[in-house]
PDB file of C-alpha atoms in Angstrom:
ATOM      1  CA  MET A  29      67.309  38.674  12.739  1.00 49.00           C
ATOM      2  CA  HIS A  30      64.330  39.808  10.702  1.00 50.00           C
ATOM      3  CA  SER A  31      61.210  39.346  12.824  1.00 62.00           C
ATOM      4  CA  LEU A  32      58.694  40.446  10.258  1.00 85.00           C
ATOM      5  CA  THR A  33      57.636  39.131   6.909  1.00 93.00           C
ATOM      6  CA  THR A  34      59.488  40.721   4.059  1.00 95.00           C
ATOM      7  CA  GLN A  35      57.621  40.836   0.762  1.00 95.00           C
ATOM      8  CA  PHE A  36      58.931  41.235  -2.767  1.00 95.00           C
ATOM      9  CA  THR A  37      56.800  41.831  -5.820  1.00 95.00           C
ATOM     10  CA  ILE A  38      57.917  39.659  -8.710  1.00 95.00           C
ATOM     11  CA  LYS A  39      56.859  40.890 -12.129  1.00 93.00           C
ATOM     12  CA  ASP A  40      59.904  40.787 -14.408  1.00 89.00           C
ATOM     13  CA  GLU A  41      63.591  39.890 -14.564  1.00 86.00           C
ATOM     14  CA  GLY A  42      64.622  43.133 -12.887  1.00 88.00           C
ATOM     15  CA  SER A  43      62.368  42.719  -9.845  1.00 92.00           C
ATOM     16  CA  PHE A  44      63.384  39.063  -9.722  1.00 90.00           C
ATOM     17  CA  GLN A  45      67.099  39.897  -9.480  1.00 89.00           C
ATOM     18  CA  VAL A  46      66.543  42.688  -6.955  1.00 91.00           C
ATOM     19  CA  ALA A  47      64.535  40.326  -4.795  1.00 94.00           C
ATOM     20  CA  LEU A  48      67.252  37.650  -4.966  1.00 92.00           C
ATOM     21  CA  MET A  49      69.883  40.129  -3.774  1.00 92.00           C
ATOM     22  CA  SER A  50      67.751  41.114  -0.783  1.00 95.00           C
ATOM     23  CA  ILE A  51      66.834  37.501   0.010  1.00 96.00           C
ATOM     24  CA  LYS A  52      70.540  36.638  -0.011  1.00 95.00           C
ATOM     25  CA  LYS A  53      71.154  39.333   2.597  1.00 95.00           C
ATOM     26  CA  ILE A  54      68.270  38.067   4.755  1.00 96.00           C
ATOM     27  CA  ALA A  55      69.437  34.450   4.541  1.00 96.00           C
ATOM     28  CA  THR A  56      73.012  35.371   5.404  1.00 96.00           C
ATOM     29  CA  GLU A  57      71.972  37.535   8.336  1.00 96.00           C
ATOM     30  CA  PHE A  58      69.679  34.738   9.567  1.00 96.00           C
ATOM     31  CA  GLY A  59      72.772  32.556  10.087  1.00 96.00           C
ATOM     32  CA  TYR A  60      72.606  29.990   7.326  1.00 96.00           C
ATOM     33  CA  ASN A  61      76.024  28.749   6.231  1.00 94.00           C
ATOM     34  CA  ASP A  62      77.197  29.411   2.651  1.00 91.00           C
ATOM     35  CA  THR A  63      75.804  26.161   1.305  1.00 92.00           C
ATOM     36  CA  GLN A  64      72.413  26.746   2.929  1.00 94.00           C
ATOM     37  CA  VAL A  65      72.307  30.274   1.575  1.00 95.00           C
ATOM     38  CA  ALA A  66      72.885  28.909  -1.926  1.00 93.00           C
ATOM     39  CA  GLN A  67      70.168  26.281  -1.458  1.00 93.00           C
ATOM     40  CA  PHE A  68      67.733  28.834  -0.116  1.00 95.00           C
ATOM     41  CA  LEU A  69      68.464  31.279  -2.941  1.00 95.00           C
ATOM     42  CA  THR A  70      68.220  28.592  -5.613  1.00 93.00           C
ATOM     43  CA  ALA A  71      64.822  27.567  -4.302  1.00 94.00           C
ATOM     44  CA  ALA A  72      63.693  31.195  -4.200  1.00 95.00           C
ATOM     45  CA  SER A  73      64.937  31.581  -7.758  1.00 93.00           C
ATOM     46  CA  GLU A  74      62.970  28.571  -8.963  1.00 91.00           C
ATOM     47  CA  LEU A  75      59.759  29.807  -7.316  1.00 94.00           C
ATOM     48  CA  ALA A  76      60.156  33.371  -8.565  1.00 94.00           C
ATOM     49  CA  ARG A  77      60.864  32.121 -12.069  1.00 91.00           C
ATOM     50  CA  ASN A  78      57.675  30.045 -11.925  1.00 90.00           C
ATOM     51  CA  ILE A  79      55.681  33.152 -10.967  1.00 93.00           C
ATOM     52  CA  ILE A  80      56.947  35.071 -13.981  1.00 91.00           C
ATOM     53  CA  LYS A  81      56.446  32.174 -16.316  1.00 88.00           C
ATOM     54  CA  TYR A  82      52.987  31.063 -15.316  1.00 89.00           C
ATOM     55  CA  ALA A  83      51.307  34.020 -13.584  1.00 92.00           C
ATOM     56  CA  ASP A  84      53.136  37.078 -14.999  1.00 90.00           C
ATOM     57  CA  GLN A  85      53.379  38.507 -11.530  1.00 93.00           C
ATOM     58  CA  GLY A  86      53.092  37.629  -7.860  1.00 96.00           C
ATOM     59  CA  SER A  87      55.008  37.932  -4.669  1.00 96.00           C
ATOM     60  CA  ILE A  88      57.728  36.226  -2.650  1.00 96.00           C
ATOM     61  CA  GLN A  89      57.453  36.521   1.129  1.00 97.00           C
ATOM     62  CA  ILE A  90      60.244  35.601   3.531  1.00 97.00           C
ATOM     63  CA  ARG A  91      59.585  35.105   7.241  1.00 97.00           C
ATOM     64  CA  PRO A  92      61.293  33.366  10.164  1.00 96.00           C
ATOM     65  CA  VAL A  93      59.555  30.251  11.459  1.00 96.00           C
ATOM     66  CA  ASN A  94      60.045  27.985  14.530  1.00 94.00           C
ATOM     67  CA  LYS A  95      59.105  24.373  15.202  1.00 92.00           C
ATOM     68  CA  ALA A  96      60.115  22.880  18.525  1.00 90.00           C
ATOM     69  CA  SER A  97      63.825  23.744  18.784  1.00 92.00           C
ATOM     70  CA  GLN A  98      64.217  24.274  15.063  1.00 95.00           C
ATOM     71  CA  ARG A  99      64.497  27.702  13.496  1.00 96.00           C
ATOM     72  CA  GLY A 100      64.322  28.461   9.833  1.00 97.00           C
ATOM     73  CA  LEU A 101      63.161  30.799   7.099  1.00 97.00           C
ATOM     74  CA  GLU A 102      60.057  30.225   5.061  1.00 97.00           C
ATOM     75  CA  ILE A 103      59.605  31.309   1.450  1.00 97.00           C
ATOM     76  CA  ALA A 104      56.026  31.816   0.349  1.00 97.00           C
ATOM     77  CA  ALA A 105      55.566  32.230  -3.384  1.00 96.00           C
ATOM     78  CA  ILE A 106      52.100  33.582  -4.061  1.00 96.00           C
ATOM     79  CA  ASP A 107      50.435  34.329  -7.349  1.00 94.00           C
ATOM     80  CA  HIS A 108      46.958  34.842  -8.714  1.00 95.00           C
ATOM     81  CA  GLY A 109      47.635  33.147 -11.986  1.00 91.00           C
ATOM     82  CA  PRO A 110      45.806  30.281 -13.676  1.00 92.00           C
ATOM     83  CA  GLY A 111      46.562  27.747 -10.934  1.00 89.00           C
ATOM     84  CA  ILE A 112      47.629  24.130 -11.316  1.00 87.00           C
ATOM     85  CA  GLU A 113      45.105  21.588 -12.557  1.00 83.00           C
ATOM     86  CA  ASP A 114      46.923  18.458 -11.453  1.00 80.00           C
ATOM     87  CA  ILE A 115      49.355  19.054  -8.592  1.00 82.00           C
ATOM     88  CA  SER A 116      50.729  15.516  -8.515  1.00 82.00           C
ATOM     89  CA  LEU A 117      51.514  15.800 -12.218  1.00 80.00           C
ATOM     90  CA  ALA A 118      53.146  19.201 -11.706  1.00 80.00           C
ATOM     91  CA  MET A 119      55.399  17.658  -9.035  1.00 82.00           C
ATOM     92  CA  GLN A 120      56.670  14.991 -11.420  1.00 73.00           C
ATOM     93  CA  GLU A 121      60.215  15.499 -12.657  1.00 67.00           C
ATOM     94  CA  ASN A 122      60.387  16.831 -16.209  1.00 61.00           C
ATOM     95  CA  PHE A 123      56.662  17.637 -16.455  1.00 55.00           C
ATOM     96  CA  SER A 124      55.863  21.155 -17.602  1.00 58.00           C
ATOM     97  CA  SER A 125      52.724  22.788 -18.938  1.00 55.00           C
ATOM     98  CA  GLY A 126      54.657  25.852 -19.915  1.00 53.00           C
ATOM     99  CA  GLY A 127      57.263  24.457 -22.277  1.00 46.00           C
ATOM    100  CA  SER A 128      60.002  24.700 -19.675  1.00 51.00           C
ATOM    101  CA  LEU A 129      62.146  22.023 -18.115  1.00 45.00           C
ATOM    102  CA  GLY A 130      59.561  20.985 -15.568  1.00 53.00           C
ATOM    103  CA  GLN A 131      62.094  20.725 -12.769  1.00 65.00           C
ATOM    104  CA  GLY A 132      61.350  23.951 -10.891  1.00 76.00           C
ATOM    105  CA  LEU A 133      58.851  22.708  -8.292  1.00 86.00           C
ATOM    106  CA  PRO A 134      60.376  19.259  -7.724  1.00 86.00           C
ATOM    107  CA  GLY A 135      63.782  20.955  -7.643  1.00 85.00           C
ATOM    108  CA  ALA A 136      62.661  23.418  -4.959  1.00 89.00           C
ATOM    109  CA  LYS A 137      61.277  20.483  -2.965  1.00 90.00           C
ATOM    110  CA  ARG A 138      64.601  18.666  -3.124  1.00 90.00           C
ATOM    111  CA  LEU A 139      66.499  21.723  -1.940  1.00 92.00           C
ATOM    112  CA  MET A 140      64.333  22.530   1.066  1.00 94.00           C
ATOM    113  CA  ASP A 141      63.336  20.645   4.243  1.00 96.00           C
ATOM    114  CA  GLU A 142      59.603  21.307   4.009  1.00 95.00           C
ATOM    115  CA  PHE A 143      57.401  21.921   0.992  1.00 95.00           C
ATOM    116  CA  THR A 144      53.684  22.604   0.674  1.00 95.00           C
ATOM    117  CA  LEU A 145      51.743  23.569  -2.413  1.00 94.00           C
ATOM    118  CA  ALA A 146      48.140  24.812  -2.640  1.00 93.00           C
ATOM    119  CA  SER A 147      46.524  25.788  -5.864  1.00 91.00           C
ATOM    120  CA  THR A 148      43.024  26.542  -7.165  1.00 93.00           C
ATOM    121  CA  VAL A 149      42.392  26.638 -10.874  1.00 93.00           C
ATOM    122  CA  GLY A 150      41.526  30.153 -11.897  1.00 92.00           C
ATOM    123  CA  GLN A 151      42.553  31.688  -8.582  1.00 94.00           C
ATOM    124  CA  GLY A 152      46.260  31.103  -8.149  1.00 93.00           C
ATOM    125  CA  THR A 153      49.009  29.130  -6.436  1.00 93.00           C
ATOM    126  CA  GLN A 154      50.805  29.299  -3.101  1.00 95.00           C
ATOM    127  CA  VAL A 155      54.046  27.420  -2.544  1.00 95.00           C
ATOM    128  CA  ARG A 156      55.598  27.424   0.905  1.00 97.00           C
ATOM    129  CA  VAL A 157      59.061  26.020   1.564  1.00 96.00           C
ATOM    130  CA  ILE A 158      61.182  26.002   4.709  1.00 97.00           C
ATOM    131  CA  LEU A 159      64.878  25.418   5.255  1.00 97.00           C
ATOM    132  CA  TRP A 160      65.843  24.686   8.863  1.00 97.00           C
ATOM    133  CA  ARG A 161      69.138  26.124  10.043  1.00 94.00           C
TER     134      ARG A 161
ATOM    135  CA  MET B  22      74.619  32.252 -41.381  1.00 33.00           C
ATOM    136  CA  TRP B  23      73.234  30.518 -38.266  1.00 37.00           C
ATOM    137  CA  VAL B  24      72.008  33.792 -36.814  1.00 36.00           C
ATOM    138  CA  TYR B  25      68.941  33.581 -39.060  1.00 38.00           C
ATOM    139  CA  ALA B  26      67.856  30.510 -37.112  1.00 44.00           C
ATOM    140  CA  LEU B  27      67.315  32.739 -34.078  1.00 44.00           C
ATOM    141  CA  SER B  28      63.868  34.057 -33.342  1.00 47.00           C
ATOM    142  CA  LYS B  29      62.951  37.612 -34.218  1.00 49.00           C
ATOM    143  CA  SER B  30      63.201  38.678 -30.562  1.00 49.00           C
ATOM    144  CA  ASP B  31      66.581  36.952 -30.233  1.00 48.00           C
ATOM    145  CA  ARG B  32      67.893  38.759 -33.278  1.00 49.00           C
ATOM    146  CA  ALA B  33      66.690  42.107 -31.936  1.00 49.00           C
ATOM    147  CA  LEU B  34      68.433  41.375 -28.664  1.00 47.00           C
ATOM    148  CA  THR B  35      71.747  40.397 -30.244  1.00 48.00           C
ATOM    149  CA  GLU B  36      71.744  43.515 -32.400  1.00 48.00           C
ATOM    150  CA  GLN B  37      71.057  45.853 -29.521  1.00 49.00           C
ATOM    151  CA  LYS B  38      73.137  44.725 -26.596  1.00 55.00           C
ATOM    152  CA  LEU B  39      76.695  43.897 -25.801  1.00 61.00           C
ATOM    153  CA  THR B  40      77.276  40.782 -23.764  1.00 67.00           C
ATOM    154  CA  PRO B  41      77.845  41.434 -20.075  1.00 77.00           C
ATOM    155  CA  ILE B  42      80.000  38.304 -19.949  1.00 88.00           C
ATOM    156  CA  VAL B  43      83.713  38.921 -20.463  1.00 90.00           C
ATOM    157  CA  MET B  44      85.372  36.560 -22.965  1.00 92.00           C
ATOM    158  CA  ASN B  45      89.133  36.485 -23.509  1.00 91.00           C
ATOM    159  CA  ALA B  46      90.991  34.128 -25.854  1.00 91.00           C
ATOM    160  CA  ILE B  47      94.361  33.045 -24.477  1.00 88.00           C
ATOM    161  CA  HIS B  48      96.590  30.139 -25.560  1.00 85.00           C
ATOM    162  CA  GLY B  49      93.779  28.753 -27.723  1.00 87.00           C
ATOM    163  CA  VAL B  50      91.374  28.863 -24.816  1.00 94.00           C
ATOM    164  CA  LEU B  51      88.289  31.049 -24.684  1.00 95.00           C
ATOM    165  CA  VAL B  52      87.855  32.031 -21.027  1.00 95.00           C
ATOM    166  CA  SER B  53      84.318  33.199 -20.283  1.00 95.00           C
ATOM    167  CA  THR B  54      84.073  34.929 -16.965  1.00 94.00           C
ATOM    168  CA  ILE B  55      80.449  34.929 -15.761  1.00 92.00           C
ATOM    169  CA  GLN B  56      79.855  37.436 -12.988  1.00 88.00           C
ATOM    170  CA  THR B  57      76.383  38.611 -13.837  1.00 86.00           C
ATOM    171  CA  PRO B  58      72.999  36.984 -13.134  1.00 85.00           C
ATOM    172  CA  LEU B  59      72.113  34.649 -15.972  1.00 88.00           C
ATOM    173  CA  SER B  60      68.830  36.141 -17.082  1.00 86.00           C
ATOM    174  CA  PRO B  61      67.203  34.770 -20.271  1.00 86.00           C
ATOM    175  CA  SER B  62      68.427  37.803 -22.257  1.00 87.00           C
ATOM    176  CA  VAL B  63      71.991  37.454 -20.967  1.00 90.00           C
ATOM    177  CA  LEU B  64      71.992  33.726 -21.808  1.00 91.00           C
ATOM    178  CA  THR B  65      70.656  34.346 -25.319  1.00 90.00           C
ATOM    179  CA  ARG B  66      73.331  36.912 -26.005  1.00 92.00           C
ATOM    180  CA  PHE B  67      76.020  34.718 -24.445  1.00 92.00           C
ATOM    181  CA  LYS B  68      74.988  31.795 -26.656  1.00 93.00           C
ATOM    182  CA  TYR B  69      75.214  34.011 -29.739  1.00 91.00           C
ATOM    183  CA  ASP B  70      78.600  35.425 -28.797  1.00 92.00           C
ATOM    184  CA  ILE B  71      80.126  32.036 -27.985  1.00 93.00           C
ATOM    185  CA  LEU B  72      79.007  30.499 -31.273  1.00 92.00           C
ATOM    186  CA  GLN B  73      80.215  33.528 -33.183  1.00 91.00           C
ATOM    187  CA  ARG B  74      83.655  33.355 -31.574  1.00 92.00           C
ATOM    188  CA  LEU B  75      83.882  29.630 -32.248  1.00 91.00           C
ATOM    189  CA  GLU B  76      82.963  30.200 -35.908  1.00 90.00           C
ATOM    190  CA  GLN B  77      85.525  33.016 -36.357  1.00 91.00           C
ATOM    191  CA  GLU B  78      88.507  31.867 -34.282  1.00 90.00           C
ATOM    192  CA  LYS B  79      90.433  28.681 -33.794  1.00 82.00           C
ATOM    193  CA  ILE B  80      89.355  27.840 -30.289  1.00 91.00           C
ATOM    194  CA  ALA B  81      90.082  24.376 -28.913  1.00 93.00           C
ATOM    195  CA  TYR B  82      88.810  24.886 -25.428  1.00 96.00           C
ATOM    196  CA  ILE B  83      86.242  26.993 -23.591  1.00 96.00           C
ATOM    197  CA  PHE B  84      86.472  27.646 -19.874  1.00 97.00           C
ATOM    198  CA  PHE B  85      83.239  28.732 -18.237  1.00 96.00           C
ATOM    199  CA  ASP B  86      84.370  30.540 -15.098  1.00 96.00           C
ATOM    200  CA  PHE B  87      81.476  30.651 -12.610  1.00 95.00           C
ATOM    201  CA  SER B  88      83.518  31.879  -9.646  1.00 94.00           C
ATOM    202  CA  GLY B  89      81.476  35.083  -9.578  1.00 91.00           C
ATOM    203  CA  LEU B  90      78.132  33.297  -9.157  1.00 91.00           C
ATOM    204  CA  THR B  91      76.871  32.110  -5.752  1.00 88.00           C
ATOM    205  CA  VAL B  92      73.570  30.754  -7.045  1.00 89.00           C
ATOM    206  CA  MET B  93      72.542  28.868 -10.176  1.00 90.00           C
ATOM    207  CA  ASP B  94      69.082  27.487 -10.682  1.00 88.00           C
ATOM    208  CA  ILE B  95      68.073  24.579 -12.888  1.00 86.00           C
ATOM    209  CA  TYR B  96      67.047  26.840 -15.766  1.00 86.00           C
ATOM    210  CA  GLU B  97      70.437  28.580 -15.807  1.00 89.00           C
ATOM    211  CA  PHE B  98      72.293  25.307 -15.508  1.00 90.00           C
ATOM    212  CA  LYS B  99      70.403  23.668 -18.356  1.00 88.00           C
ATOM    213  CA  GLU B 100      70.995  26.686 -20.608  1.00 91.00           C
ATOM    214  CA  ILE B 101      74.733  26.484 -19.897  1.00 93.00           C
ATOM    215  CA  GLU B 102      74.592  22.766 -20.577  1.00 92.00           C
ATOM    216  CA  ASN B 103      72.972  23.573 -23.955  1.00 93.00           C
ATOM    217  CA  ILE B 104      75.735  26.032 -24.777  1.00 94.00           C
ATOM    218  CA  ILE B 105      78.338  23.377 -23.921  1.00 95.00           C
ATOM    219  CA  GLN B 106      76.615  20.911 -26.261  1.00 94.00           C
ATOM    220  CA  MET B 107      76.624  23.504 -29.022  1.00 94.00           C
ATOM    221  CA  ALA B 108      80.309  24.214 -28.441  1.00 94.00           C
ATOM    222  CA  LYS B 109      81.059  20.495 -28.605  1.00 94.00           C
ATOM    223  CA  MET B 110      79.315  20.331 -31.981  1.00 94.00           C
ATOM    224  CA  MET B 111      81.573  23.192 -33.089  1.00 92.00           C
ATOM    225  CA  GLY B 112      84.607  21.119 -32.076  1.00 93.00           C
ATOM    226  CA  SER B 113      85.435  22.788 -28.756  1.00 95.00           C
ATOM    227  CA  PHE B 114      86.060  21.130 -25.447  1.00 95.00           C
ATOM    228  CA  SER B 115      84.377  22.847 -22.474  1.00 96.00           C
ATOM    229  CA  VAL B 116      85.441  22.983 -18.856  1.00 97.00           C
ATOM    230  CA  ILE B 117      83.375  24.480 -16.061  1.00 96.00           C
ATOM    231  CA  VAL B 118      85.584  26.137 -13.489  1.00 97.00           C
ATOM    232  CA  GLY B 119      85.199  27.944 -10.180  1.00 96.00           C
ATOM    233  CA  LEU B 120      81.849  26.530  -9.085  1.00 94.00           C
ATOM    234  CA  HIS B 121      80.855  27.880  -5.695  1.00 93.00           C
ATOM    235  CA  PRO B 122      80.421  25.098  -3.084  1.00 92.00           C
ATOM    236  CA  GLY B 123      76.815  26.130  -2.512  1.00 91.00           C
ATOM    237  CA  VAL B 124      76.093  25.863  -6.225  1.00 92.00           C
ATOM    238  CA  VAL B 125      77.674  22.381  -6.281  1.00 92.00           C
ATOM    239  CA  ALA B 126      75.581  21.300  -3.281  1.00 90.00           C
ATOM    240  CA  SER B 127      72.385  22.568  -4.946  1.00 89.00           C
ATOM    241  CA  LEU B 128      73.127  20.874  -8.275  1.00 88.00           C
ATOM    242  CA  VAL B 129      73.788  17.563  -6.503  1.00 87.00           C
ATOM    243  CA  LEU B 130      70.560  17.896  -4.496  1.00 86.00           C
ATOM    244  CA  TYR B 131      68.739  18.395  -7.795  1.00 80.00           C
ATOM    245  CA  ASP B 132      70.064  14.980  -8.764  1.00 77.00           C
ATOM    246  CA  ILE B 133      71.428  16.390 -11.977  1.00 78.00           C
ATOM    247  CA  ASP B 134      73.837  14.187 -13.888  1.00 79.00           C
ATOM    248  CA  CYS B 135      76.968  16.246 -13.364  1.00 79.00           C
ATOM    249  CA  LEU B 136      79.448  13.458 -14.013  1.00 82.00           C
ATOM    250  CA  SER B 137      79.464  14.056 -17.748  1.00 83.00           C
ATOM    251  CA  LEU B 138      80.688  17.617 -17.208  1.00 89.00           C
ATOM    252  CA  ASN B 139      84.378  18.541 -17.211  1.00 94.00           C
ATOM    253  CA  THR B 140      85.141  20.616 -14.165  1.00 95.00           C
ATOM    254  CA  ALA B 141      88.170  22.182 -12.506  1.00 96.00           C
ATOM    255  CA  LEU B 142      88.691  24.135  -9.327  1.00 96.00           C
ATOM    256  CA  ASP B 143      89.728  27.327 -11.061  1.00 95.00           C
ATOM    257  CA  VAL B 144      91.156  28.579 -14.368  1.00 95.00           C
ATOM    258  CA  ASP B 145      94.776  27.746 -13.411  1.00 94.00           C
ATOM    259  CA  ASP B 146      93.691  24.218 -12.426  1.00 95.00           C
ATOM    260  CA  ALA B 147      91.963  23.801 -15.799  1.00 95.00           C
ATOM    261  CA  PHE B 148      95.090  24.841 -17.689  1.00 94.00           C
ATOM    262  CA  THR B 149      97.138  22.397 -15.625  1.00 94.00           C
ATOM    263  CA  ARG B 150      94.728  19.480 -16.108  1.00 93.00           C
ATOM    264  CA  LEU B 151      94.637  20.001 -19.853  1.00 92.00           C
ATOM    265  CA  ASN B 152      98.448  20.348 -19.910  1.00 90.00           C
ATOM    266  CA  ILE B 153      98.214  23.697 -21.667  1.00 87.00           C
ATOM    267  CA  LYS B 154     101.411  25.699 -21.302  1.00 80.00           C
ATOM    268  CA  THR B 155     100.724  29.319 -20.359  1.00 75.00           C
ATOM    269  CA  SER B 156     104.272  30.661 -20.360  1.00 72.00           C
TER     270      SER B 156
END
């Protein structure tokens, strides 16, 4: 199992796809079943796509986390882009400030067990999601 | 003619690159085998190629074979849904085949309306369901 945080820089479609391949390997080695791996990767894909779309570049960090007897992997999507003005609005289905489908963040929330979002306008956004095994 | 409706960047893309998605017409069915990540540029090219094939050939059915993909996010799914709608307007009936169980689970968790889609387990199953003779 990976004991350290693994970080991927996301800046374009190429780095996005390379990161997804590595994240798939990490998720599989962690012991998720096939369905969980797909959920985890889909959430990672949504978050990475948001980084490219709204912040041009940022990073995706993967690390193992524990809570009581639960073990899981956390994805932290971090960017220093424009930030989100109204988080509750951004979490509404079909809302988008970037001309997209507006289902990325709510979609990632649906796929994962835990979801936290912190954002400061002008400084950036951090999204953390966890899927328990 | 429709190609002029594409944006300048789309036109440049379609002129420069060959689609990485294999398409074979067999028994009146266009089988599109998708085994590459569906980046925006791949999807744009795929959309162009599909519409071009539909315009030039008599294609009654399109099978979108996703057996090579283990992940599909909402953006990719919606783009494929758009291509299916375009194909429908060109008179073709689309079937999605070979969805990975993990992709299915994710799409259902998204609460996407999947019931309007025509799906089959694999290409053979799709031929059987549509009663298309292959021999």
